[in-house]
CSV table of C-alpha atoms and ligand atoms in Angstrom, one decimal:
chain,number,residue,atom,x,y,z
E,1227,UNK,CA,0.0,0.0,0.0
E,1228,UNK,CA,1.4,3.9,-0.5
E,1229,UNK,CA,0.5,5.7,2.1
E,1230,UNK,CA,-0.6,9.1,1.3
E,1231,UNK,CA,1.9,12.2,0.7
E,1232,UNK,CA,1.2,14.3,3.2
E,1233,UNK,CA,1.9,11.1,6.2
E,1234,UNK,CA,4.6,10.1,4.1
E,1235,UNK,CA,6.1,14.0,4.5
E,1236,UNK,CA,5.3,14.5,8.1
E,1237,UNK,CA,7.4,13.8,10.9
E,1238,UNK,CA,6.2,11.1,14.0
E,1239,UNK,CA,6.6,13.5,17.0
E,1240,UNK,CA,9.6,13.3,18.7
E,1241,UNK,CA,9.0,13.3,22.1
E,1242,UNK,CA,6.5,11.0,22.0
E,1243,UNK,CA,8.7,8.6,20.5
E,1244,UNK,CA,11.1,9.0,23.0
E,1245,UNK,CA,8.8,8.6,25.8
E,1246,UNK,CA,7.8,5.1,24.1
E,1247,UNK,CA,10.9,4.2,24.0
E,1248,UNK,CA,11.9,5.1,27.7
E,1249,UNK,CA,9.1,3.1,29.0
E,1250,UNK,CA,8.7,0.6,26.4
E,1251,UNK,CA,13.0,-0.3,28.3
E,1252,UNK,CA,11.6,0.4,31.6
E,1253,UNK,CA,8.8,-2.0,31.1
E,1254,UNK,CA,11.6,-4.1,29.8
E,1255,UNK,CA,13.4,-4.2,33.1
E,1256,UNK,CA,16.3,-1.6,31.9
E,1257,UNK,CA,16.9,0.6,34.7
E,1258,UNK,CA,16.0,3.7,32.2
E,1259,UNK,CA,15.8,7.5,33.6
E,1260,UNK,CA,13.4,9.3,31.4
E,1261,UNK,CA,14.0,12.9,30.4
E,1262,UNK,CA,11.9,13.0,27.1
E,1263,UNK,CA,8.3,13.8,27.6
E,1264,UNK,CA,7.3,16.7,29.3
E,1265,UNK,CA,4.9,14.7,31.7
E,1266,UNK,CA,4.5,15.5,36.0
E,1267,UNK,CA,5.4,12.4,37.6
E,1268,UNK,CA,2.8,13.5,40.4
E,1269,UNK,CA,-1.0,11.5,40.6
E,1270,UNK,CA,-4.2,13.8,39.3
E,1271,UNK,CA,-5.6,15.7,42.2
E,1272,UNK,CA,-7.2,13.3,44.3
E,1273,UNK,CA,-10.6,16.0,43.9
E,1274,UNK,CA,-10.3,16.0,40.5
E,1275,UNK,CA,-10.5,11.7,40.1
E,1276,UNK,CA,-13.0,11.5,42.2
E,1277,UNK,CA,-15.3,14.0,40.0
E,1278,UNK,CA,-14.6,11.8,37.4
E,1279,UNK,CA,-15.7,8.8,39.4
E,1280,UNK,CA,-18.8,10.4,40.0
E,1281,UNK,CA,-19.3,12.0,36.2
E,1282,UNK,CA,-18.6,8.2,35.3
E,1283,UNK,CA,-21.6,7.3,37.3
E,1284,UNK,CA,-24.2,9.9,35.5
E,1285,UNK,CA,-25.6,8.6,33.0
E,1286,UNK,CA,-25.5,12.2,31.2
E,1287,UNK,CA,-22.3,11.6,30.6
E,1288,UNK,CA,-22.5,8.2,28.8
E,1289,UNK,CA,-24.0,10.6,25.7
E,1290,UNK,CA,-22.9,12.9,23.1
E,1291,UNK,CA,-22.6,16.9,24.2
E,1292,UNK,CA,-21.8,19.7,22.7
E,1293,UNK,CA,-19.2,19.1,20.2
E,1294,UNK,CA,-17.2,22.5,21.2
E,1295,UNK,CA,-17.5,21.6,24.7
E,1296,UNK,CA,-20.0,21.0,27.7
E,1297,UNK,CA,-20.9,24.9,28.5
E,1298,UNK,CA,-20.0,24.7,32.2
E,1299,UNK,CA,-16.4,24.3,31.2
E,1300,UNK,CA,-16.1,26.4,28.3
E,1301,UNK,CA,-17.9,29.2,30.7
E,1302,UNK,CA,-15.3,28.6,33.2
E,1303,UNK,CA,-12.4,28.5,30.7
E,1304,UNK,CA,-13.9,31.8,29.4
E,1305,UNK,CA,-14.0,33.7,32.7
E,1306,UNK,CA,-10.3,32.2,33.4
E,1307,UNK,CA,-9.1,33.6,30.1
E,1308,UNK,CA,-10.8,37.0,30.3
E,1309,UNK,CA,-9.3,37.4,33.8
E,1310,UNK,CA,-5.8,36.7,32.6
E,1311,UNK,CA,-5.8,38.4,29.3
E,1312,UNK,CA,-7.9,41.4,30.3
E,1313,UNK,CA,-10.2,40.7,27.5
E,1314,UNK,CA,-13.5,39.5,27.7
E,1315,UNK,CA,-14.3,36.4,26.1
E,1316,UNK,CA,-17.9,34.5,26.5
E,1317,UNK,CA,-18.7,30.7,26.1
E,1318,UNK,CA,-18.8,30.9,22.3
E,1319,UNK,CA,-15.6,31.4,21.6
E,1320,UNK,CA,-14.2,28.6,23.6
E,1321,UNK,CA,-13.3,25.3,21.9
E,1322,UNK,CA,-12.3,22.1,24.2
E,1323,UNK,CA,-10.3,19.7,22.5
E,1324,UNK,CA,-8.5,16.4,23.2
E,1325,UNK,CA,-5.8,17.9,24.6
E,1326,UNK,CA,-3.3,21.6,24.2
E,1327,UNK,CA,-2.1,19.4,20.6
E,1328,UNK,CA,-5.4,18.8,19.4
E,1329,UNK,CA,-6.6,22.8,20.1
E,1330,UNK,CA,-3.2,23.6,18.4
E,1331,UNK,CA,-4.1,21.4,15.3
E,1332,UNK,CA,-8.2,23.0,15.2
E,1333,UNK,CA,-6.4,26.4,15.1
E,1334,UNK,CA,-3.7,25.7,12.4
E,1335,UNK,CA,-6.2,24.2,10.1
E,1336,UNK,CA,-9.1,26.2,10.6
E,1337,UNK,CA,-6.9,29.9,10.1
E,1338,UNK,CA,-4.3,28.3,7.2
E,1339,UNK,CA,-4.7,28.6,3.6
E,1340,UNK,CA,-2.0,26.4,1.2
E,1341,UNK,CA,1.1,28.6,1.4
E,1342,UNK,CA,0.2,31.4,4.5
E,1343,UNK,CA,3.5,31.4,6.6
E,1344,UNK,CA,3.7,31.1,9.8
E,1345,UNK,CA,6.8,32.6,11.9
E,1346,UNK,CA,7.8,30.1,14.4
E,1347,UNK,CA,10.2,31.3,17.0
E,1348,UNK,CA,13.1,28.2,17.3
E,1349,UNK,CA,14.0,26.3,19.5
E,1350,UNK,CA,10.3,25.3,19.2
E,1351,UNK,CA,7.9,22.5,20.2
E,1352,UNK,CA,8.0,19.8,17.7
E,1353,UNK,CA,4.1,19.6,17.0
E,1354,UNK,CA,4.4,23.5,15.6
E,1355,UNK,CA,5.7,23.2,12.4
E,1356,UNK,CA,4.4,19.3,11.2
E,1357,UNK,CA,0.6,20.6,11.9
E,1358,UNK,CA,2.1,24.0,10.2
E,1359,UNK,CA,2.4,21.8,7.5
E,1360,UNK,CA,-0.7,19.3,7.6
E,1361,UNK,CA,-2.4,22.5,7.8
E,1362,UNK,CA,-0.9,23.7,4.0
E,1363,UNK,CA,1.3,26.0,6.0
E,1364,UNK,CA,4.7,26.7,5.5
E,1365,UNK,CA,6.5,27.5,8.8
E,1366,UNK,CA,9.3,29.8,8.9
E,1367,UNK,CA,11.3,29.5,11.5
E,1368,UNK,CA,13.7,32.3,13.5
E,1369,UNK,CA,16.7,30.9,15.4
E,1370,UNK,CA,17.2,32.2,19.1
E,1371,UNK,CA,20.1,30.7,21.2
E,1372,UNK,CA,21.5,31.1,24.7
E,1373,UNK,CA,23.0,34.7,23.7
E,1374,UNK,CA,19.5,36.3,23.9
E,1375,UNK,CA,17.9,33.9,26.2
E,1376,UNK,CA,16.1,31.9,24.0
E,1377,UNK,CA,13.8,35.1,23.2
E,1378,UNK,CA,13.2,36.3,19.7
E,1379,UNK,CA,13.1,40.0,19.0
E,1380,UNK,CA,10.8,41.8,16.9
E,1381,UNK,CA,13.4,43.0,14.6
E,1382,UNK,CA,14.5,39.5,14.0
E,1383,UNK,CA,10.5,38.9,13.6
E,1384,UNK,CA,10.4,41.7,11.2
E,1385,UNK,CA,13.3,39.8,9.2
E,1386,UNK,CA,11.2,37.0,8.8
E,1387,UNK,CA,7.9,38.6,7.8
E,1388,UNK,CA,6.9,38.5,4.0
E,1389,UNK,CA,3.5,38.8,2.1
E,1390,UNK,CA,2.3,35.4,2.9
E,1391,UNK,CA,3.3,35.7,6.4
E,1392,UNK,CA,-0.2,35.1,8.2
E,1393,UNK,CA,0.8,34.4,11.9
E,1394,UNK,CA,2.9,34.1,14.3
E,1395,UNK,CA,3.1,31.2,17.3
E,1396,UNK,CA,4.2,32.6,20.6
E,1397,UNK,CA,4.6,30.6,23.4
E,1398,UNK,CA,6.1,31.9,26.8
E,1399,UNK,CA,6.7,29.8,28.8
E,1400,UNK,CA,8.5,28.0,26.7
E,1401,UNK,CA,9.0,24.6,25.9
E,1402,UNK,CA,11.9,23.2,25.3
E,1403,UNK,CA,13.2,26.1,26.7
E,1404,UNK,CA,12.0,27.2,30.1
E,1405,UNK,CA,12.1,31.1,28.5
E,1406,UNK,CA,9.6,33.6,29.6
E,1407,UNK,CA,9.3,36.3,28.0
E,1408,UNK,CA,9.5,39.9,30.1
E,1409,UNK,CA,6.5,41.9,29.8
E,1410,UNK,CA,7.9,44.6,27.7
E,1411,UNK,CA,9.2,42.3,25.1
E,1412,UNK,CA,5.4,40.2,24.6
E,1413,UNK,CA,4.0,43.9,24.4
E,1414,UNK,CA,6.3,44.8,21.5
E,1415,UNK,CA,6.1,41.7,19.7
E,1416,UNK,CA,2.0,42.1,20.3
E,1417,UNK,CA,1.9,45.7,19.1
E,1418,UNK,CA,4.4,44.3,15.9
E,1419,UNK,CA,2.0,41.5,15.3
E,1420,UNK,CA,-0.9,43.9,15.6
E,1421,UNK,CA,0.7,46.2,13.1
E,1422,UNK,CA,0.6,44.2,10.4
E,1423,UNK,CA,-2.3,42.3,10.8
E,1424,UNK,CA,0.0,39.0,11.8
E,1425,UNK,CA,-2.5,36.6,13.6
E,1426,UNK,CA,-0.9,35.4,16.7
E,1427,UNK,CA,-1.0,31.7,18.3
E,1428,UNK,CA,-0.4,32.0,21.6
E,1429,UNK,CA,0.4,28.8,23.4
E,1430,UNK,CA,-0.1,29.5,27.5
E,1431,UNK,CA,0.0,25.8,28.6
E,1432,UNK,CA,2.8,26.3,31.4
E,1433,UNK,CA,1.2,29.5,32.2
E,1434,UNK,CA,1.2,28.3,36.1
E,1435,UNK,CA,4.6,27.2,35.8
E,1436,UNK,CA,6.5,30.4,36.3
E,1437,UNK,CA,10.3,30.8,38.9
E,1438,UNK,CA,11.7,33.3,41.1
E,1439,UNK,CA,11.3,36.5,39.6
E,1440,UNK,CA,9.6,35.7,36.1
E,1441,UNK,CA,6.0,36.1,35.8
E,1442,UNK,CA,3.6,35.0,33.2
E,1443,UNK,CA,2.0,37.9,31.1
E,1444,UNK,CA,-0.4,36.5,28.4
E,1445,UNK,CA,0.0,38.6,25.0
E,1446,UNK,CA,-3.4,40.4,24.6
E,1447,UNK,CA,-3.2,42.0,28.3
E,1448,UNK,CA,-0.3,43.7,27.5
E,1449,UNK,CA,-0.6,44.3,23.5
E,1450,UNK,CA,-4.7,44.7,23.8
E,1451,UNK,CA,-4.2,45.8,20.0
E,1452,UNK,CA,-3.6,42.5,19.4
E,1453,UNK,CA,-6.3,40.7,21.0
E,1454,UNK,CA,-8.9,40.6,17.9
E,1455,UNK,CA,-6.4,38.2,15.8
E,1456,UNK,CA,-4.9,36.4,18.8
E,1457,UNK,CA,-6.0,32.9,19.6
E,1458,UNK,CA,-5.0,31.5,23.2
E,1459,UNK,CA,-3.8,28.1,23.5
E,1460,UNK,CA,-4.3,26.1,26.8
E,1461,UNK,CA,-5.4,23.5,29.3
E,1462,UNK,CA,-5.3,21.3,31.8
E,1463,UNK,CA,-2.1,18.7,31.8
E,1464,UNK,CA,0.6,20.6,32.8
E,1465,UNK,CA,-0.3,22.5,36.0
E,1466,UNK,CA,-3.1,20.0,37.3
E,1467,UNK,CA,-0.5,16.6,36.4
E,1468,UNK,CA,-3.5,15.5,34.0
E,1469,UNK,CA,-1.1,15.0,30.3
E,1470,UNK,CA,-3.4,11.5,30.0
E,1471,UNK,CA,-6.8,12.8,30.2
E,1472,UNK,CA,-6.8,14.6,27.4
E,1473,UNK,CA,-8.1,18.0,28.0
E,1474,UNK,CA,-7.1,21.3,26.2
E,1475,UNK,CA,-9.0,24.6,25.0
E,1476,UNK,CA,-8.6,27.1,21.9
E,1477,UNK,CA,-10.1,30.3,23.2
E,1478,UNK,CA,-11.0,32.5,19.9
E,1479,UNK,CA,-12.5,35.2,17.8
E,1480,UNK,CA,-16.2,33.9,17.7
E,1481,UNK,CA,-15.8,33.3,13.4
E,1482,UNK,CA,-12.4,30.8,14.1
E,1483,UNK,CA,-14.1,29.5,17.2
E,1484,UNK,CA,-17.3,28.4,14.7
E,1485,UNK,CA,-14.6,27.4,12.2
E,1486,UNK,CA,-12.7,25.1,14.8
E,1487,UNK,CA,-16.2,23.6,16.5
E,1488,UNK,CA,-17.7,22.6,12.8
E,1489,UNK,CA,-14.2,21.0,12.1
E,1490,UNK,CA,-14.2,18.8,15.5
E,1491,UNK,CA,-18.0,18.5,14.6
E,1492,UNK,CA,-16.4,16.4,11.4
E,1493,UNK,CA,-13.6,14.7,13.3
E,1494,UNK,CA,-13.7,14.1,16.6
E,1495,UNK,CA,-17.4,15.5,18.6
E,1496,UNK,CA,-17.0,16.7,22.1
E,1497,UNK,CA,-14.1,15.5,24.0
E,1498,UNK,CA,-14.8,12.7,26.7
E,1499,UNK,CA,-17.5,13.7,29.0
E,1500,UNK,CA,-15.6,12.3,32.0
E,1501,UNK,CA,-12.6,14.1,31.3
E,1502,UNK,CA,-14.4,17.3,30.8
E,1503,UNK,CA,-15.6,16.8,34.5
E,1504,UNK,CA,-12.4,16.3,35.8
E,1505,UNK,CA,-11.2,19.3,34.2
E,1506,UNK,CA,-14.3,21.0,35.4
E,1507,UNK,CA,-13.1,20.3,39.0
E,1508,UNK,CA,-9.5,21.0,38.8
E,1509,UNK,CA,-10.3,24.4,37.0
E,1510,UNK,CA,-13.1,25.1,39.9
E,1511,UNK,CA,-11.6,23.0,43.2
E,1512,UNK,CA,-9.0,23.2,45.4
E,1513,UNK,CA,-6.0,24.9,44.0
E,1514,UNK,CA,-3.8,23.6,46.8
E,1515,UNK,CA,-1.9,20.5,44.7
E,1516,UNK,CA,-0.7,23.3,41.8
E,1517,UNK,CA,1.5,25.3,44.4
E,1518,UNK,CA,2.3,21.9,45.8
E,1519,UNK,CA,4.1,21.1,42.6
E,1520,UNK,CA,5.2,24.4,41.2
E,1521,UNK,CA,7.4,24.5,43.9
E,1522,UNK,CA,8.8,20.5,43.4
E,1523,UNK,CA,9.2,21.7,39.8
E,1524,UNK,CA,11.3,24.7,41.0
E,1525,UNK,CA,13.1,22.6,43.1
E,1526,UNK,CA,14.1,20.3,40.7
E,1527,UNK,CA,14.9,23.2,38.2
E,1528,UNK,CA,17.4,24.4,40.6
E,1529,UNK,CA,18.7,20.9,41.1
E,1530,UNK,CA,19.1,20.5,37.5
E,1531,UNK,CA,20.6,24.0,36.5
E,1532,UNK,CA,22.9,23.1,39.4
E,1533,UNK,CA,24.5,19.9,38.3
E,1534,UNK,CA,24.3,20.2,34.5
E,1535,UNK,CA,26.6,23.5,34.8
E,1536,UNK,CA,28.9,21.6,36.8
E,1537,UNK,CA,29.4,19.4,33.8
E,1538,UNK,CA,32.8,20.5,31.7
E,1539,UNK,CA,31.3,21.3,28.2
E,1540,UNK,CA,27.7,21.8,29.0
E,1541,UNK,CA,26.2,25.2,28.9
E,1542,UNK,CA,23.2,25.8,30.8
E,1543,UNK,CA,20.4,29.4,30.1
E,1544,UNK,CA,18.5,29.2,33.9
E,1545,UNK,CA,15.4,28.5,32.8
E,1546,UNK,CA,12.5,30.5,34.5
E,1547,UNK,CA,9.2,28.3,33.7
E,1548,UNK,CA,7.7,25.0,32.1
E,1549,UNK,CA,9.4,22.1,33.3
E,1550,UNK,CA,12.3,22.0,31.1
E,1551,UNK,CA,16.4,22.6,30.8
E,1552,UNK,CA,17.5,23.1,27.5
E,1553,UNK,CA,21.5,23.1,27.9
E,1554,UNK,CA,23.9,23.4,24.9
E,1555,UNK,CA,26.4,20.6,24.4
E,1556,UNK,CA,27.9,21.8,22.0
E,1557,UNK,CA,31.3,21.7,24.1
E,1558,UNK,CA,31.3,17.8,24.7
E,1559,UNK,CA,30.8,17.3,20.7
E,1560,UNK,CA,32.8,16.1,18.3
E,1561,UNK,CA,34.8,14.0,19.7
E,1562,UNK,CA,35.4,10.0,21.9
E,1563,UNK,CA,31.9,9.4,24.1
E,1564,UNK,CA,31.8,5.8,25.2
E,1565,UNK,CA,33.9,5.0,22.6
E,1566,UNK,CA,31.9,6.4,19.8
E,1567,UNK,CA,32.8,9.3,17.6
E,1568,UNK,CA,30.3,11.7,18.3
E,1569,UNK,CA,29.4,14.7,15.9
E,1570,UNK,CA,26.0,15.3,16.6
E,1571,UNK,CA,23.1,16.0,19.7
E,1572,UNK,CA,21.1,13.6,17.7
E,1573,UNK,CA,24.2,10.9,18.5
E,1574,UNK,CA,25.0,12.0,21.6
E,1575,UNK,CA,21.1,11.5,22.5
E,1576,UNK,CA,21.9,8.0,21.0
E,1577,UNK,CA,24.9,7.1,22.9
E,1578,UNK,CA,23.1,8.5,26.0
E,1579,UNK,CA,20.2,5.9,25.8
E,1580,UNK,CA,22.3,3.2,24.9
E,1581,UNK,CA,25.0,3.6,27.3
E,1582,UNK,CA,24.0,5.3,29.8
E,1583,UNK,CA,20.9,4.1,30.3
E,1584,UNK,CA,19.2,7.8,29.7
E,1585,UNK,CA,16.5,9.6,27.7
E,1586,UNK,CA,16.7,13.3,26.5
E,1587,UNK,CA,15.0,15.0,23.3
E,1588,UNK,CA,18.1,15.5,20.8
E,1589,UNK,CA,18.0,19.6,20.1
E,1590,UNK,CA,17.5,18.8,16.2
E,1591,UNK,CA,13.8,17.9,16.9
E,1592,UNK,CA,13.2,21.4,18.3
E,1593,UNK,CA,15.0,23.0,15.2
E,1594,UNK,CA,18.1,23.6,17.8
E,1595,UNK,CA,21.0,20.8,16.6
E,1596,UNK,CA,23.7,21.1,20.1
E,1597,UNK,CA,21.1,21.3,22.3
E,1598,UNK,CA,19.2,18.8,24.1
E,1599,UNK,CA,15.6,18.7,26.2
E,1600,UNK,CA,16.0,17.6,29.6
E,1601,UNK,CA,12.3,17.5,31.5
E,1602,UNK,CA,13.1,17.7,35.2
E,1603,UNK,CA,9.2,16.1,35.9
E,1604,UNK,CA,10.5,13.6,37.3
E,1605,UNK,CA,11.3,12.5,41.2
E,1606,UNK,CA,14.3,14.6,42.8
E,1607,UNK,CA,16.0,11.2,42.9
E,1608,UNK,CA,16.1,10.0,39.3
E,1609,UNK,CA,17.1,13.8,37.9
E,1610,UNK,CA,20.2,13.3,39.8
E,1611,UNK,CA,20.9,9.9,39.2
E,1612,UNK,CA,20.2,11.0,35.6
E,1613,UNK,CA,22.5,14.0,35.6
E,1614,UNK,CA,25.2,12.0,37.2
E,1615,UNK,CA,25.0,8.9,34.2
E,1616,UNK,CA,25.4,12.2,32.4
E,1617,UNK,CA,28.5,13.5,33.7
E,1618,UNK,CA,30.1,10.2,34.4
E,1619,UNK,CA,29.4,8.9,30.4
E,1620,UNK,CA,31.1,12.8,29.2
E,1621,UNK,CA,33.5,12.9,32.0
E,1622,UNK,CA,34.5,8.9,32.0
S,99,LIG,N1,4.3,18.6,25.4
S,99,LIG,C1,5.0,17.5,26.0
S,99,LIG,C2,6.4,17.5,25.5
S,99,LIG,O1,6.8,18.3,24.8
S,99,LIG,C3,4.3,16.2,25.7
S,99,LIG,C4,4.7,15.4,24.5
S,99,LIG,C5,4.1,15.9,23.2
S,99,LIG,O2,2.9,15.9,23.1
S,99,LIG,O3,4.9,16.2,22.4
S,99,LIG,O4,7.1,16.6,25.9
């Protein structure tokens, strides 16, 4: 059989394929430390399970509802968006999806036409650019590096921006990168955006993730110019430890939210009804557990920041939210690792696994070759057992 082009084309997404194959050894017996998916370690809010145990029960929620969402949610999604962004969005534009990917893919095919060009800051998430693509996009990406802290400017925005250019994904905190971007900077890159009539994706899943000083400033509070062509991105994995239920939003203009809800209305109806409820309550109840581990995940950032720069070679940007540490190797490349020539963070990734017995996203997925993705949601006791396999397999 020929598969068609545009699977043929696409890329299977890194970091989930690292994750399978972490787990796939540790279900094997290898003692494998997992850096690849970004994924809490930490159980679902005991509050939030135990709605779900009771939405499991109703029969309500053995049947179809709304395809864009069950209202209660999307009313509560708007009303959490409004009070971040300073806008004021209602129920109708609000579109749950199966998950921060799935919202991501209703947005990028519902807003792209074959050829519209979409500026995608690098190092970026791996799903950006493939869905870019499935959408008939072409995304154009703008290298950052350590020297400006992983944050793009506008003038290197500006350099990218053509005719076709239609939008532009911004996503602070980042991931891979831990970057957040200072208030000043989002407003400019808003007002820019707003200038030119650039549509903006703004993808705010680790909003609640945020270190020391840094804060998290969603784009249309700041560049309010901006907010009529700005679609916000979230939902409920990251900050609530829920990556396998599957929840996630797209908060709109009311014409893209339409666009979005007739597509899922084609593709996928309304997102499980029990998973909805669980959202429903973490979004609503106790808010207790996402301090809890905001401040594990700090922790651990500090942990991680800590003994990666001690490693001779390795290059570290402190990164000030998500749950990531995106270090430069760069300075242990080319050259004897395990007793393998190594040219590449795609082979050092390789000999890492392999030899060491660890998993880390290779840069090259993230359109940053001499970097790699290190997740530090994991227990305090495998990152540093995992750092150390590090040092000993670049040091040894
Ligand atoms: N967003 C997470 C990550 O980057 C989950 C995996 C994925 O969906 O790519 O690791």
């Amino acid at each position: 059989m020929t598969l068609a082009r545009r699977i043929r084309e696409m890329e299977a997404s890194p970091t989930m394929a690292v994750d399978a194959k972490a787990k796939a050894l540790k279900a094997a017996g290898e003692p494998v430390i997992g850096f690849g998916a970004g994924e809490p370690d930490f159980a679902t809010p005991a509050n939030v399970v135990e709605a779900a145990r009771s939405a499991a029960l109703t029969p309500a929620a053995h049947r179809y509802s709304p395809v864009g969402g069950q209202p209660v949610l999307r009313e509560i999604v708007a009303a959490a968006t409004s009070a971040s962004s300073g806008q004021d969005y209602d129920l109708s534009q609000v579109v749950i999806a199966n998950g921060g990917k799935h919202a991501l893919y209703n947005v990028f095919m519902s807003l792209l036409d074959p050829g519209d060009e979409v500026i995608v800051p690098a190092p970026y998430w791996v799903s950006y650019p493939e869905q870019i693509k499935l959408a008939g996009g072409v995304p154009v990406a703008v290298a950052t590096s350590t020297d400006s802290g992983f944050l793009a400017t506008v003038d290197q925005l500006e350099a990218a921006r053509t005719e076709r250019t239609k939008a532009l994904v911004f996503v602070s905190p980042s991931n891979p990168t831990g970057a957040v971007y200072p208030p000043e900077q989002t407003a400019a890159i808003g007002a820019w955006a707003a200038e030119h009539g650039i549509w903006v994706v703004t993808d705010e899943i680790y909003e609640r993730l945020v270190y020391g000083d840094a804060a998290f400033t969603s784009l249309p509070q700041v560049a309010p110019a901006a907010a009529e062509r700005t679609i916000i991105v979230s939902g409920v994995a990251k900050s609530y430890a829920m990556t396998g239920w599957r929840v996630g939003w797209a908060v709109a203009p009311p014409e893209l939210a339409a666009g979005m809800a007739k597509l899922q209305s084609q593709v996928t109806s309304n997102v499980c009804n029990i998973a909805q409820a669980a959202a429903i309550e973490a979004l609503t109840g106790p808010q207790t557990a996402v301090e809890e581990m905001r401040q594990a995940f700090d922790r651990r950032r500090r942990l991680a920041v800590e003994s990666l720069s001690a490693i001779a070679g390795v290059s570290v940007v402190e990164p000030e939210g998500a749950f990531y540490v995106f270090p430069s190797f760069e300075g242990v490349l080319d050259r004897q690792v395990a007793g393998r020539h190594v040219e590449t963070s795609l082979e050092l990734a390789d000999v890492l696994l392999t030899d060491a017995k660890v998993a880390l996203v290779p840069g090259e997925a993230f359109g940053a070759p001499g970097y790699a993705r290190i997740s530090y949601a994991l227990s305090d006791e495998d990152l540093t057992e995992g750092i150390e396999r590090i040092a000993a397999l670049l040091q040894g």
